[in-house]
Short mmCIF file of N, CA and C in Angstrom, two decimals:
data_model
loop_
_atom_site.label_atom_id
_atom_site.label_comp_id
_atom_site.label_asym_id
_atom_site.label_seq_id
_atom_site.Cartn_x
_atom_site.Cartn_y
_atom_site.Cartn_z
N UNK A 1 -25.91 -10.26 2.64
CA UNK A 1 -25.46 -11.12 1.56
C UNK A 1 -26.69 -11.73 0.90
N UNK A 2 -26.77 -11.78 -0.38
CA UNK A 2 -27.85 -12.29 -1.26
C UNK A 2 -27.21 -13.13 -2.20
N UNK A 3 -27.63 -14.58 -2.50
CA UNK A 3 -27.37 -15.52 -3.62
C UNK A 3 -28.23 -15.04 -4.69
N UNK A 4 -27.27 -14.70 -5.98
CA UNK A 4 -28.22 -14.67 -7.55
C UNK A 4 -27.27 -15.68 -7.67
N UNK A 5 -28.23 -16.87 -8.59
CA UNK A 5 -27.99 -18.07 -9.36
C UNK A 5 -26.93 -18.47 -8.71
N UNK A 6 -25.80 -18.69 -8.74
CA UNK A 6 -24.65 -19.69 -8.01
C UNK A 6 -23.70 -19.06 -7.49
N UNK A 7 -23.75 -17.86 -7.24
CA UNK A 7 -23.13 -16.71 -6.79
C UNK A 7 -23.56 -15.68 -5.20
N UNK A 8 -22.59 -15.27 -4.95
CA UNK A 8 -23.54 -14.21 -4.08
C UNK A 8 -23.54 -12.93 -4.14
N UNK A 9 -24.07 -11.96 -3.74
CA UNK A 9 -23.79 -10.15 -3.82
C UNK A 9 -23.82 -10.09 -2.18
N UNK A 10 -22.50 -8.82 -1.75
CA UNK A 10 -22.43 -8.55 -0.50
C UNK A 10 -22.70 -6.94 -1.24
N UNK A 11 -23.85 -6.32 -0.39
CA UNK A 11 -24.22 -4.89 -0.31
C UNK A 11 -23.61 -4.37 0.72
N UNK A 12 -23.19 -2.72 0.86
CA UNK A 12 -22.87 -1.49 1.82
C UNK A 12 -23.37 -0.31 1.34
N UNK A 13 -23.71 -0.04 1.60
CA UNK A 13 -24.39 1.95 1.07
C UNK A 13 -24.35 2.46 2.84
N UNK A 14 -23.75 3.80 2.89
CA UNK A 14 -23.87 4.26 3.79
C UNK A 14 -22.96 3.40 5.44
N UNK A 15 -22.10 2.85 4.80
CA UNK A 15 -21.39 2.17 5.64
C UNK A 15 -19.94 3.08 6.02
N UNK A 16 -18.92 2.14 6.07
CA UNK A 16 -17.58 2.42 5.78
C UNK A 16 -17.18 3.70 4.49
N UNK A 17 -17.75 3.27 3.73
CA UNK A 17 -17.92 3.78 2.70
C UNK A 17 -18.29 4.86 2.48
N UNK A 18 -18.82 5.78 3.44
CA UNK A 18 -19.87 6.67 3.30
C UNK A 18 -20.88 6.84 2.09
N UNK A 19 -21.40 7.37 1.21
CA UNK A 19 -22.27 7.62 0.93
C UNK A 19 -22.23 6.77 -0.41
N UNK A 20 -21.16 6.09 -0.55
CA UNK A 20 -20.95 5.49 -1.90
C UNK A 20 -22.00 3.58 -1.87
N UNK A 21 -22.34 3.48 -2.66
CA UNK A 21 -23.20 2.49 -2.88
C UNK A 21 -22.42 1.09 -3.64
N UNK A 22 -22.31 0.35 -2.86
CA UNK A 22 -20.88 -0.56 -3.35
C UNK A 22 -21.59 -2.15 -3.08
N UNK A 23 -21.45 -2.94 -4.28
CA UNK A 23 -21.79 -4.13 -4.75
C UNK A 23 -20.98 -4.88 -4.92
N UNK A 24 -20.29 -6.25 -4.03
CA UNK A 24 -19.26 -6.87 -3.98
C UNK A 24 -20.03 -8.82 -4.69
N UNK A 25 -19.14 -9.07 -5.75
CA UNK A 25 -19.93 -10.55 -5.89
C UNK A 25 -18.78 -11.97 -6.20
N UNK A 26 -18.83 -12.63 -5.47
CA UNK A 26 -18.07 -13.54 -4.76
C UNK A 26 -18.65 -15.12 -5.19
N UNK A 27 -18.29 -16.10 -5.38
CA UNK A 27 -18.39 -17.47 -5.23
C UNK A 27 -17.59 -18.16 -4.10
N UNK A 28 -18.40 -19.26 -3.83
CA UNK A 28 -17.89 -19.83 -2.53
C UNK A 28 -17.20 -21.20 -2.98
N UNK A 29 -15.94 -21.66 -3.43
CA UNK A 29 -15.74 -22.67 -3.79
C UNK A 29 -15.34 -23.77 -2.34
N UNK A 30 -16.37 -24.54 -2.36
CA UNK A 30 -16.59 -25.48 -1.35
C UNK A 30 -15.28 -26.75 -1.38
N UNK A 31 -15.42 -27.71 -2.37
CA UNK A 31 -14.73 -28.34 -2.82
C UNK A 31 -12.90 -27.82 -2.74
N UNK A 32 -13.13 -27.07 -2.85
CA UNK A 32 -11.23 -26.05 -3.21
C UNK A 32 -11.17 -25.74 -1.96
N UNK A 33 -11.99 -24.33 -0.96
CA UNK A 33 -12.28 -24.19 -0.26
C UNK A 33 -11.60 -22.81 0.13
N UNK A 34 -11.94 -22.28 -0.64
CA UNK A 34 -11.84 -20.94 -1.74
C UNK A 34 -13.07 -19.79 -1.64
N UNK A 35 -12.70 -18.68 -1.36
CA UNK A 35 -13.60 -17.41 -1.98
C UNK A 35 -12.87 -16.82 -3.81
N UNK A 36 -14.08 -16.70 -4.13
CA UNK A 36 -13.28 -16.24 -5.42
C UNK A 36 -14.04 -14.95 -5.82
N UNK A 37 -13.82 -13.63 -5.85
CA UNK A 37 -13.97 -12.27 -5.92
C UNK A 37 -14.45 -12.40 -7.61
N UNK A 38 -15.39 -12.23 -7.84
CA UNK A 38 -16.09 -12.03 -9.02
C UNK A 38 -15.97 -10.82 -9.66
N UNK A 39 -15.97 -9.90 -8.77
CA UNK A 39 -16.10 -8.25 -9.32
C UNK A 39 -16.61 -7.48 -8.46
N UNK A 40 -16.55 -6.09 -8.53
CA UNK A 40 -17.36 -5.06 -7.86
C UNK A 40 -17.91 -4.15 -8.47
N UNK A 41 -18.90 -3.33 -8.09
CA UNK A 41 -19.70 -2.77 -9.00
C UNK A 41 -20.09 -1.36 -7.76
N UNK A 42 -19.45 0.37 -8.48
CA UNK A 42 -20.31 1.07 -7.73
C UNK A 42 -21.99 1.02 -8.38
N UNK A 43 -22.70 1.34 -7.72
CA UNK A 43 -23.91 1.26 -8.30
C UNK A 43 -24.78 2.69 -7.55
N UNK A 44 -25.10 3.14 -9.26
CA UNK A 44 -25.54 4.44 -8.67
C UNK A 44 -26.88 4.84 -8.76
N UNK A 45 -27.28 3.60 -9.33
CA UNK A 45 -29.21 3.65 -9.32
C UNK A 45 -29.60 2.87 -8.14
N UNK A 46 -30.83 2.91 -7.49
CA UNK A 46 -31.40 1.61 -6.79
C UNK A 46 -31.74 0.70 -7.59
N UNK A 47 -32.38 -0.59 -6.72
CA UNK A 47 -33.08 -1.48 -7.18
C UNK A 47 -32.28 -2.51 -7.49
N UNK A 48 -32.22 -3.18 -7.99
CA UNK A 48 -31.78 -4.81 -8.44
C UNK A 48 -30.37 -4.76 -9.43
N UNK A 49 -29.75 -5.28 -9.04
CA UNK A 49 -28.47 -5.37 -10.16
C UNK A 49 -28.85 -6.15 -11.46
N UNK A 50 -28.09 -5.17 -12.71
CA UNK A 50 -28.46 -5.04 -13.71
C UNK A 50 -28.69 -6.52 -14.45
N UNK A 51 -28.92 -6.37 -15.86
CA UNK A 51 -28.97 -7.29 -16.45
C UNK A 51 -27.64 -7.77 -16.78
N UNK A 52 -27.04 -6.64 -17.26
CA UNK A 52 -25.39 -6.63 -18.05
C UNK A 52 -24.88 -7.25 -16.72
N UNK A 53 -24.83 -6.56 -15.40
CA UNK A 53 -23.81 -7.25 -14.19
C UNK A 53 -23.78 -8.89 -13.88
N UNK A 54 -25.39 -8.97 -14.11
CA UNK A 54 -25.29 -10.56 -13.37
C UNK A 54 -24.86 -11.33 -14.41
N UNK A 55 -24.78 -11.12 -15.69
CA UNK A 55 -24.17 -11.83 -17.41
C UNK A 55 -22.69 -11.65 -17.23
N UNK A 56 -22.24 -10.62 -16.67
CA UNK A 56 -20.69 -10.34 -16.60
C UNK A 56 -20.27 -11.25 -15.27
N UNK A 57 -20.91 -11.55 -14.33
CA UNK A 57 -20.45 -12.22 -13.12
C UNK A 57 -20.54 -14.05 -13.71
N UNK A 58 -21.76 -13.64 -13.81
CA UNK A 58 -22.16 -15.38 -14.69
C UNK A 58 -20.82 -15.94 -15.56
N UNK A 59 -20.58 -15.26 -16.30
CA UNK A 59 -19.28 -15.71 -17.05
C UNK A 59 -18.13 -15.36 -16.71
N UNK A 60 -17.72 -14.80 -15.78
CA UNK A 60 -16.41 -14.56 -15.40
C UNK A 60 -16.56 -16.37 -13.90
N UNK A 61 -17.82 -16.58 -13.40
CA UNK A 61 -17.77 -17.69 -12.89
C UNK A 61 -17.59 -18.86 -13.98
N UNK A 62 -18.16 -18.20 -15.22
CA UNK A 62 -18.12 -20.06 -15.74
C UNK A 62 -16.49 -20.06 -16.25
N UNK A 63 -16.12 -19.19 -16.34
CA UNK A 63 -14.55 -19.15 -17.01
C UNK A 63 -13.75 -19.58 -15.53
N UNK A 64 -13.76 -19.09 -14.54
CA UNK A 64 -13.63 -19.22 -13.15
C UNK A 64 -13.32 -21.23 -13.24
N UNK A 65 -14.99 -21.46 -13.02
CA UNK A 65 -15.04 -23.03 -13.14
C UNK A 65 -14.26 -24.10 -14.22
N UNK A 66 -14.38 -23.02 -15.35
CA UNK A 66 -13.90 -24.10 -16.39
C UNK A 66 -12.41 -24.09 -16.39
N UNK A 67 -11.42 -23.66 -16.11
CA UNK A 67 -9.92 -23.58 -15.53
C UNK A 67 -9.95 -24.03 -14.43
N UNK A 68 -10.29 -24.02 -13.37
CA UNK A 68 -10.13 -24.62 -12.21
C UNK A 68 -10.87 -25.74 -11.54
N UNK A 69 -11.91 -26.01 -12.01
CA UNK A 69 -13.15 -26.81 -11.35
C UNK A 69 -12.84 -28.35 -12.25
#
């Protein structure tokens, strides 16, 4: 599990999954006391999740927060 900005990413490649490369990103609402499923992403390059993904997670959290928070 890795935190980008207020969020986290859970990685598997080569798991359950077999060979598929799978990017799970989640917020932890403390206060509520809540997981809230952000999105998933196969991902078929290496290296760092994209620019577009972490902008699409970012705002599906602030929309997330701003209805519920």
């Amino acid at each position: 599990m890795q935190t980008i900005e207020s969020y986290h990413e859970l990685r598997d490649k080569g798991g359950v999954l077999g060979k598929l490369n799978f990017r799970g990103y989640f917020y932890i609402h403390k206060s509520a006391k809540r997981i809230v499923i952000l999105g998933a992403y196969k991902k078929e390059e290496d290296g760092q999740a994209s620019q577009a993904i972490k902008i699409r997670m970012r705002n599906r959290l602030k929309k997330y927060l701003k209805e519920f928070a």
